[in-house]
Short mmCIF file of C-alpha atoms and ligand atoms in Angstrom, two decimals:
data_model
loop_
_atom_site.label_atom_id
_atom_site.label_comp_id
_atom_site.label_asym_id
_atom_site.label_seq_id
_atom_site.Cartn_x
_atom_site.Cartn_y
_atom_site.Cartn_z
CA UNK C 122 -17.45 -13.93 -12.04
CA UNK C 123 -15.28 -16.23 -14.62
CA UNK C 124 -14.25 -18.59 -11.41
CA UNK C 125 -15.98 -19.74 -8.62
CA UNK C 126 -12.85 -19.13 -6.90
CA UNK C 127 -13.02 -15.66 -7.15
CA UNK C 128 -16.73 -15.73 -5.75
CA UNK C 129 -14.96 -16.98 -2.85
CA UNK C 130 -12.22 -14.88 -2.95
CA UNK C 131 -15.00 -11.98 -2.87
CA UNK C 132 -17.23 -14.01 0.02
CA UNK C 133 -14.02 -14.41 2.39
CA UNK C 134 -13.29 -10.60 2.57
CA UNK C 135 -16.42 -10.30 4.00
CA UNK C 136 -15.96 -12.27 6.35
CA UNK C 137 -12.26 -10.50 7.06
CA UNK C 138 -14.43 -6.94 7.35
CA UNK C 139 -16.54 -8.65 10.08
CA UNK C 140 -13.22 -8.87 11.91
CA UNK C 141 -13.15 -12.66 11.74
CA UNK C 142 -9.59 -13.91 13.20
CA UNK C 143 -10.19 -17.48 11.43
CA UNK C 144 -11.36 -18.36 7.98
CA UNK C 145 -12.78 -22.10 6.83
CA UNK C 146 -12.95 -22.40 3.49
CA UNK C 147 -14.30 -25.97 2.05
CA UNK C 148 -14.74 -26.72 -1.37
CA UNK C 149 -15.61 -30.49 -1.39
CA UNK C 150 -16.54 -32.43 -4.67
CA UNK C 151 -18.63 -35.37 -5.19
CA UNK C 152 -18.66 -37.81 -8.90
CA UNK C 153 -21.80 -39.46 -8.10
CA UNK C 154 -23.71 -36.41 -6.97
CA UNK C 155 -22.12 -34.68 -9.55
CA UNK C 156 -22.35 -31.63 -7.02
CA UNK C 157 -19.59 -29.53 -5.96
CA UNK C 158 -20.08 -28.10 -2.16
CA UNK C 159 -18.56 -24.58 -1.17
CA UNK C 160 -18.83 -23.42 2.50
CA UNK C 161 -17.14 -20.37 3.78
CA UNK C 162 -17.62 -20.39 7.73
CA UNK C 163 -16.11 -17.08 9.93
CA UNK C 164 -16.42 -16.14 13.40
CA UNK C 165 -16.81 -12.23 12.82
CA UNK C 166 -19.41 -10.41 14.58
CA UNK C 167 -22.61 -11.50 12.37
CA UNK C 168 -26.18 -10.55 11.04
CA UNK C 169 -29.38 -10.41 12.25
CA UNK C 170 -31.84 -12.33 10.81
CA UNK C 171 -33.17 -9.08 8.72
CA UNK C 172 -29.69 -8.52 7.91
CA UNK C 173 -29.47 -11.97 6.19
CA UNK C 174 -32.50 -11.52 4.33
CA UNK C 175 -31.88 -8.10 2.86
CA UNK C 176 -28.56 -9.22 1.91
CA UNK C 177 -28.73 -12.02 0.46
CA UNK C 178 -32.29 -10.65 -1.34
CA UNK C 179 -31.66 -7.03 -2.26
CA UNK C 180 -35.02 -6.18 -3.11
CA UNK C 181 -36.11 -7.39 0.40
CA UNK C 182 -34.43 -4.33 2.22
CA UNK C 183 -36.30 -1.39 3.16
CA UNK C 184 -32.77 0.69 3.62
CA UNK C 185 -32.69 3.08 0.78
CA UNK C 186 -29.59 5.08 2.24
CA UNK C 187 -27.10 2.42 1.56
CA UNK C 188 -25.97 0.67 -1.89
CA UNK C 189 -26.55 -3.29 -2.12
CA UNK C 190 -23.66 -5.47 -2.15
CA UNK C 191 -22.81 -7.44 -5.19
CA UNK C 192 -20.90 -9.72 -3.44
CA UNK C 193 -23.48 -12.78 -1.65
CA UNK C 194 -26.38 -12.11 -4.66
CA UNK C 195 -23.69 -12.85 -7.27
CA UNK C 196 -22.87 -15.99 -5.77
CA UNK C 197 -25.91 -17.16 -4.87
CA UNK C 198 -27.04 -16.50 -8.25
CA UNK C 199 -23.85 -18.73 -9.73
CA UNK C 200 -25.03 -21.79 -7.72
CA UNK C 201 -28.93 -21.48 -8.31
CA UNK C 202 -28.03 -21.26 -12.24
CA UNK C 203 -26.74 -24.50 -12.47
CA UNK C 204 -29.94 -25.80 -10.45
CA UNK C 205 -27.99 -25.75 -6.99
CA UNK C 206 -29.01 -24.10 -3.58
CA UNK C 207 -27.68 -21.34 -1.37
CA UNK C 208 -27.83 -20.35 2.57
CA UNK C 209 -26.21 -18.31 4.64
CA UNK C 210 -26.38 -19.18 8.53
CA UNK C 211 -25.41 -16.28 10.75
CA UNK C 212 -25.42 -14.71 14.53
CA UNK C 213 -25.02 -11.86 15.47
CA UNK C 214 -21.63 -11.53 17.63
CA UNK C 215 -20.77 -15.12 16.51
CA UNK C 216 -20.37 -15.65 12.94
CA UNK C 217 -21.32 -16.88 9.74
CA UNK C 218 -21.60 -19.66 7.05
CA UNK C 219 -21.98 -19.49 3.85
CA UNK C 220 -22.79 -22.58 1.68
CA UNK C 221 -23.58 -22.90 -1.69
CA UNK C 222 -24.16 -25.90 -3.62
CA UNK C 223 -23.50 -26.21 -7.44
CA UNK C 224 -24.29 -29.17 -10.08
CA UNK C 225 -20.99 -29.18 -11.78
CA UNK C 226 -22.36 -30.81 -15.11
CA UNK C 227 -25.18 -27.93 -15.70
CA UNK C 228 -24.73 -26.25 -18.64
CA UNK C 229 -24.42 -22.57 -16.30
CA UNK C 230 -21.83 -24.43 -14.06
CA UNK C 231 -18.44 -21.85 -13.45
CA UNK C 232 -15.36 -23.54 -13.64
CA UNK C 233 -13.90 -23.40 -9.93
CA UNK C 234 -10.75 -21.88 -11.64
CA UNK C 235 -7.54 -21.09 -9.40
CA UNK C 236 -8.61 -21.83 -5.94
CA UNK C 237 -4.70 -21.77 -4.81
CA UNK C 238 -4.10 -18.50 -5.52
CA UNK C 239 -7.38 -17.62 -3.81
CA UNK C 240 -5.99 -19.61 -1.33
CA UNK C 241 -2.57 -18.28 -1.33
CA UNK C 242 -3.47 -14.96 -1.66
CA UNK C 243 -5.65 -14.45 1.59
CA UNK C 244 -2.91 -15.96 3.59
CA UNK C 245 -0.49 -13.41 2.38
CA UNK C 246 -2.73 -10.38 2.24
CA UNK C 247 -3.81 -11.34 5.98
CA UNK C 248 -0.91 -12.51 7.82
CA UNK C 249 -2.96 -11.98 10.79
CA UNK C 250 -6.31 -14.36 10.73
CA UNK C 251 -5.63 -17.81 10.38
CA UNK C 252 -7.17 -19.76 7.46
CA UNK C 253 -8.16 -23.55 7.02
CA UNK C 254 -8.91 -24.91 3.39
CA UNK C 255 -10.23 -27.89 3.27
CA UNK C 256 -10.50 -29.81 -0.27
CA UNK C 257 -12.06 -33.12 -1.20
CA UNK C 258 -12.94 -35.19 -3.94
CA UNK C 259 -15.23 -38.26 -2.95
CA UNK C 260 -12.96 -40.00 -0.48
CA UNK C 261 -10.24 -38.10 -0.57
CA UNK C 262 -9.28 -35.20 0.87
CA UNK C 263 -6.43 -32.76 2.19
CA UNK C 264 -6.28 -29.90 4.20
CA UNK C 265 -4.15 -26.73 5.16
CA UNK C 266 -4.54 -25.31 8.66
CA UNK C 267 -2.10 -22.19 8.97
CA UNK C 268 -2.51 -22.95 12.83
CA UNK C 269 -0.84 -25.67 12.66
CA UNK C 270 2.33 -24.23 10.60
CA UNK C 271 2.33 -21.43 12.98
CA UNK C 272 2.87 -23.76 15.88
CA UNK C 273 6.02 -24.81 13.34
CA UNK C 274 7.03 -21.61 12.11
CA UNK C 275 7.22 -20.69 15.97
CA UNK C 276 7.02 -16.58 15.42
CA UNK C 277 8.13 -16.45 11.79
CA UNK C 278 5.47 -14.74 9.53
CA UNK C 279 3.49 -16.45 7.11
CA UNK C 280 3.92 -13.70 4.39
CA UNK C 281 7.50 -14.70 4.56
CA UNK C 282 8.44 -15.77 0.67
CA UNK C 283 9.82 -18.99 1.69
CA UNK C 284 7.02 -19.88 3.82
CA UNK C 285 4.76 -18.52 1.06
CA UNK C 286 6.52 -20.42 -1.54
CA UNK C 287 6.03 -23.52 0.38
CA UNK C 288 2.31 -22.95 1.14
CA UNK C 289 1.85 -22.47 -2.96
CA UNK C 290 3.52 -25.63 -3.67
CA UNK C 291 1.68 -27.24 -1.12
CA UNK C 292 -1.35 -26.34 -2.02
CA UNK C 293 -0.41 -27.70 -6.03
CA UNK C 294 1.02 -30.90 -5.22
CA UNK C 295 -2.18 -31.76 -3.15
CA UNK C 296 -4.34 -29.93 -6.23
CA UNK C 297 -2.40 -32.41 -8.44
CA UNK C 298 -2.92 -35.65 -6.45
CA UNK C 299 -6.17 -35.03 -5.46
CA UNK C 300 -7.69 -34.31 -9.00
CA UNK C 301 -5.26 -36.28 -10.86
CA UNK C 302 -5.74 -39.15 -8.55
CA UNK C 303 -10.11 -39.54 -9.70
CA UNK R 173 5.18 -33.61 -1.34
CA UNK R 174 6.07 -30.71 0.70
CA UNK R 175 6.25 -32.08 4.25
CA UNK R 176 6.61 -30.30 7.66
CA UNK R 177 9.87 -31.13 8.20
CA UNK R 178 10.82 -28.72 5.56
CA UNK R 179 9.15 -25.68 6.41
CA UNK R 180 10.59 -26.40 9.75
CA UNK R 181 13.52 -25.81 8.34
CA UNK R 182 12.32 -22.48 6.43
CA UNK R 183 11.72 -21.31 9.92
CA UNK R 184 15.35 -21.83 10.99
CA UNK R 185 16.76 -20.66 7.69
CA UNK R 186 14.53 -17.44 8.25
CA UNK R 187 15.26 -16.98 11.92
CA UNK R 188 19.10 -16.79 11.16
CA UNK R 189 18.60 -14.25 8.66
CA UNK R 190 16.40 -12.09 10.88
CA UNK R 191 18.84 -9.97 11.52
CA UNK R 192 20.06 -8.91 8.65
CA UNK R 193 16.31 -7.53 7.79
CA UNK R 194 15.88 -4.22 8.50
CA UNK R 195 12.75 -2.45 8.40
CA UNK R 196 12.82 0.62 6.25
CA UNK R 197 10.77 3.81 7.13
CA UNK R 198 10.70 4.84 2.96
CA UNK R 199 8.37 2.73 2.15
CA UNK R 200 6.48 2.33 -1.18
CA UNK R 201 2.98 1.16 -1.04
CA UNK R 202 1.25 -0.39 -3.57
CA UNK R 203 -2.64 -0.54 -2.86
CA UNK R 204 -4.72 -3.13 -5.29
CA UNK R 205 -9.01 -2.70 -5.13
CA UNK R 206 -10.25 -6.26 -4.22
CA UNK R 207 -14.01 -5.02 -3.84
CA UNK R 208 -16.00 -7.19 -5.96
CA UNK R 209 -16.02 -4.94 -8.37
CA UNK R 210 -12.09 -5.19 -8.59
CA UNK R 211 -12.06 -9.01 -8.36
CA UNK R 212 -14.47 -9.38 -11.11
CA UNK R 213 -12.17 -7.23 -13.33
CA UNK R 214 -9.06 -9.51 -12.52
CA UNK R 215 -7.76 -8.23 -9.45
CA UNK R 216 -6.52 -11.21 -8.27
CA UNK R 217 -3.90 -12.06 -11.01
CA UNK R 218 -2.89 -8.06 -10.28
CA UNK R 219 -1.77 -8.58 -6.97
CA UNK R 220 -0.41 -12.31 -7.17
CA UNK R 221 1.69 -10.71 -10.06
CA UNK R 222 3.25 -7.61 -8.13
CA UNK R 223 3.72 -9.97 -5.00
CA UNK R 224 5.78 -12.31 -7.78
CA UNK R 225 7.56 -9.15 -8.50
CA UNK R 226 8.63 -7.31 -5.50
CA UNK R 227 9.65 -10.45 -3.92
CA UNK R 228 11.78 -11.56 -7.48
CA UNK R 229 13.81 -8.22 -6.84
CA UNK R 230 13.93 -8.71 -3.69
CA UNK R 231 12.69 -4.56 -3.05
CA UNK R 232 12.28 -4.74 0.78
CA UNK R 233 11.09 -1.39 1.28
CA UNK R 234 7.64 -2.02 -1.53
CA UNK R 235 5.06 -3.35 0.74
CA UNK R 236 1.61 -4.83 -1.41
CA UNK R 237 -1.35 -4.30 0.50
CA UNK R 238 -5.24 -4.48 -0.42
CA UNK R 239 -7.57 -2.07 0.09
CA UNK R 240 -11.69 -2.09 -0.96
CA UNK R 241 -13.74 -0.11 -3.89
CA UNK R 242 -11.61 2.92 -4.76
CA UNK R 243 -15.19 4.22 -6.81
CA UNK R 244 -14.26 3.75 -10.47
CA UNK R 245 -15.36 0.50 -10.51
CA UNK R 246 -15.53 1.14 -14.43
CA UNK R 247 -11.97 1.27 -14.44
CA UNK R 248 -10.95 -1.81 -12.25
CA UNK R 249 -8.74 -3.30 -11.94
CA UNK R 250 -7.27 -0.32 -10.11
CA UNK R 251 -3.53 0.10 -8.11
CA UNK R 252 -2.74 2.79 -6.56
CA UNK R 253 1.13 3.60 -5.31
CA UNK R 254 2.12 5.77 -2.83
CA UNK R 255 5.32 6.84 -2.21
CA UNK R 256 6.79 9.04 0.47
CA UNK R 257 6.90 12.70 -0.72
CA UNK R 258 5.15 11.75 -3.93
CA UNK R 259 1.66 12.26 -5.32
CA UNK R 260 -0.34 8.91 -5.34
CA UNK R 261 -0.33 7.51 -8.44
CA UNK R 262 -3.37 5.42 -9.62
CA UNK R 263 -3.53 3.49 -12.79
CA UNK R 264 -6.51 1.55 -13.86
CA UNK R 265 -7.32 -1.26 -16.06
CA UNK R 266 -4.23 -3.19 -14.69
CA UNK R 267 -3.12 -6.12 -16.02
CA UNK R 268 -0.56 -9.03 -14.49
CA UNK R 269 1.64 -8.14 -17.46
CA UNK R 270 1.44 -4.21 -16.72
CA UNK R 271 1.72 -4.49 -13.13
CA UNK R 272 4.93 -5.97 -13.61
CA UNK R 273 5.83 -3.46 -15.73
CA UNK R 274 4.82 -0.70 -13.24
CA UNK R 275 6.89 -2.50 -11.15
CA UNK R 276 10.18 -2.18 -13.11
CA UNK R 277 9.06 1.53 -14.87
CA UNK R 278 7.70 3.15 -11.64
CA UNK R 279 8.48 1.17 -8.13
CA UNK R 280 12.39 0.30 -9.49
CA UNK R 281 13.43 3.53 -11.75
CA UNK R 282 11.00 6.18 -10.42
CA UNK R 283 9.52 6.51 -13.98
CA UNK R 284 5.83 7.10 -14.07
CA UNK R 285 3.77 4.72 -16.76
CA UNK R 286 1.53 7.50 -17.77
CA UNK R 287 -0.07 5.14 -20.12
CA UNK R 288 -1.88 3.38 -17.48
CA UNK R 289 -2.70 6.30 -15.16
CA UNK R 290 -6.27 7.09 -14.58
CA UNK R 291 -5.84 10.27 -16.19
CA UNK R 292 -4.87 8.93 -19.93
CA UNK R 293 -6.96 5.94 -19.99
CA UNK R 294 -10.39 8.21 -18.76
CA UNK R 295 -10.11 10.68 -21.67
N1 ATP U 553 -19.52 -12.87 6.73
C1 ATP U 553 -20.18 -11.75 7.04
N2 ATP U 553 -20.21 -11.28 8.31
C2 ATP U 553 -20.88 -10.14 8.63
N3 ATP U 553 -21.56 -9.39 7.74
C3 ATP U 553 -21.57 -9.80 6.46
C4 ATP U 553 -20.91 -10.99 6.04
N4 ATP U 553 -21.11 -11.16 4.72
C5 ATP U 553 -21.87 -10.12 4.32
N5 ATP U 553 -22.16 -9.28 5.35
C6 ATP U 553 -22.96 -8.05 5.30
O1 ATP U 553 -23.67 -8.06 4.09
C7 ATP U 553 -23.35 -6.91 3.30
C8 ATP U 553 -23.43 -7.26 1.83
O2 ATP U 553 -22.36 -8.11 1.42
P1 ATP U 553 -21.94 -8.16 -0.09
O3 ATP U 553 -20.68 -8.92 -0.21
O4 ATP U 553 -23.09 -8.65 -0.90
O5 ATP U 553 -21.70 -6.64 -0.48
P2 ATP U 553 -20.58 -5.64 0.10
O6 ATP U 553 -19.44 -6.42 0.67
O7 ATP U 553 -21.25 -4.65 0.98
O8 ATP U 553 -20.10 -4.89 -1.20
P3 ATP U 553 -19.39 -5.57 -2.46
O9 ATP U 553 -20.39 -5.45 -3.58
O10 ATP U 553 -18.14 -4.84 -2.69
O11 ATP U 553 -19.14 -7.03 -2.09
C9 ATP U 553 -21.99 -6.49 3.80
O12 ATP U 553 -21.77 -5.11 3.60
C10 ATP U 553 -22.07 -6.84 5.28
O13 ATP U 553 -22.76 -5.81 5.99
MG1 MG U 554 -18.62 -8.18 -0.31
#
């Protein structure tokens, strides 16, 4: 994938086919470990421990009916290229996490690239799951919880374009502040 | 910076409005692939484009929706639209500028963009 952000975009509808009603996403930065942390956690119904290993390892699996998914080896493979680590942490009937860790000054490093609109897009494509992004750079940090402007919004849908609008633009000023702010 | 207090008063705006919406049985649908396959081909632009779009003109009865691998992964990103008493339309190798086009050529004046159907592109 061009962006990490798309990796993620591709990791999180897994976790919406596993029937997952909330979505973290983190994406947290650090300048002296020169590391940037992504962790995608869900509450859908899980793998087994074989599961785990034959997907995030397709030549582990002894299945031969199904195809592999592209989708976890990919981004495993994005983090380990830059000299980073990978793990997924699941149970069956409670969830999983996915967390990938990435040296952002390795030569293989992808750019994270539009996280917003990966962002933005998942809330309006799935008006029904909530979705928390969390976003930091050393110190600081900012968050959207779509509980939390539910409680607001008080029955108005999220996919609504005003409410979207204002999402996007929250989601940029933050971008802005945050980044612009190091 | 966007604060609370304002989408507070988003809500109110679009509670007052509510019922002037109506929901409209002939509706469009525009389906956009976001399988890996499709993502990795630029699906993502795609859809945040024709979401732009069909909100810009305001056309209430176009609903966007994602669906998974449609199986010509060669030919993502793939859209397909499907339209009451119509055959579904799929056109492949979409691009944010096309799908605005398709938009405006297909959705708004019923006018097919053979161009970027599936059957002109896979000769
Ligand atoms: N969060 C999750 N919860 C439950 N099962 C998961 C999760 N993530 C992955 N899986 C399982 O692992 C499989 C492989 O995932 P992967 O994303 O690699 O491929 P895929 O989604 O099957 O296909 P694609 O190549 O389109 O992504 C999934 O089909 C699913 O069975
Ligand atoms: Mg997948």
């Amino acid at each position: 994938m061009r962006e990490l952000s798309l990796n993620i975009l591709d990791i999180v509808q897994n976790s919406i086919s596993a029937g997952s009603p909330i979505i973290t996403i983190k994406v947290h930065e650090s300048t002296p470990k020169k590391s940037m942390l992504i962790e995608i956690l869900d509450e859908g119904r899980g793998m087994s421990a074989e599961q785990v290993l034959s997907v995030t390892d397709p030549f582990f699996t002894t299945r031969t009916t199904r195809k592999v998914g592209m989708g976890v080896p990919l981004f495993k493979m994005a983090a380990e290229m830059t000299g980073g680590s990978f793990n997924i942490n699941s149970q069956l009937g409670s969830g999983t996490g996915v967390k990938a860790e990435f040296y952002s000054e390795h030569i293989d490093m992808t750019p994270l690239g539009d996280i917003n609109q990966t962002v933005a897009m998942l809330i309006r494509m799935n008006p029904n799951i909530d979705f928390v992004f969390e976003r930091s750079l050393d110190e600081q940090s900012f968050t959207l919880d779509t509980r939390e402007l539910r409680q607001i919004l008080e029955g108005v849908p999220l996919d609504t374009p005003d409410v979207m609008a204002w999402i996007t633009e929250f989601l940029e000023e933050n971008d802005k502040e945050l980044i612009g702010g190091a | 910076m966007k604060s609370l207090a304002e989408l507070k008063a988003i809500k109110e705006k679009t509670q007052a409005a509510v019922g002037m919406r109506q929901d409209n049985e002939d509706k469009i649908r525009i389906l956009v692939g976001m399988a890996t396959c499709g993502i990795a081909a630029g699906a993502r632009p795609v859809l945040a484009a024709l979401v732009e779009e069909v909100e810009k003109r305001n056309l209430h009865n176009v609903s966007v929706s994602q669906t998974g691998c449609i199986g010509v992964c060669q030919y993502e990103p793939v859209i397909e639209v499907v339209a009451p008493n119509e055959e579904k339309v799929t056109y492949v190798k979409v691009t944010a500028e096309k799908a605005v086009r398709i938009i405006n050529d297909h959705i708004v004046n019923g006018n097919v963009v053979t161009e970027y159907t599936i059957g002109s592109v896979a000769k």
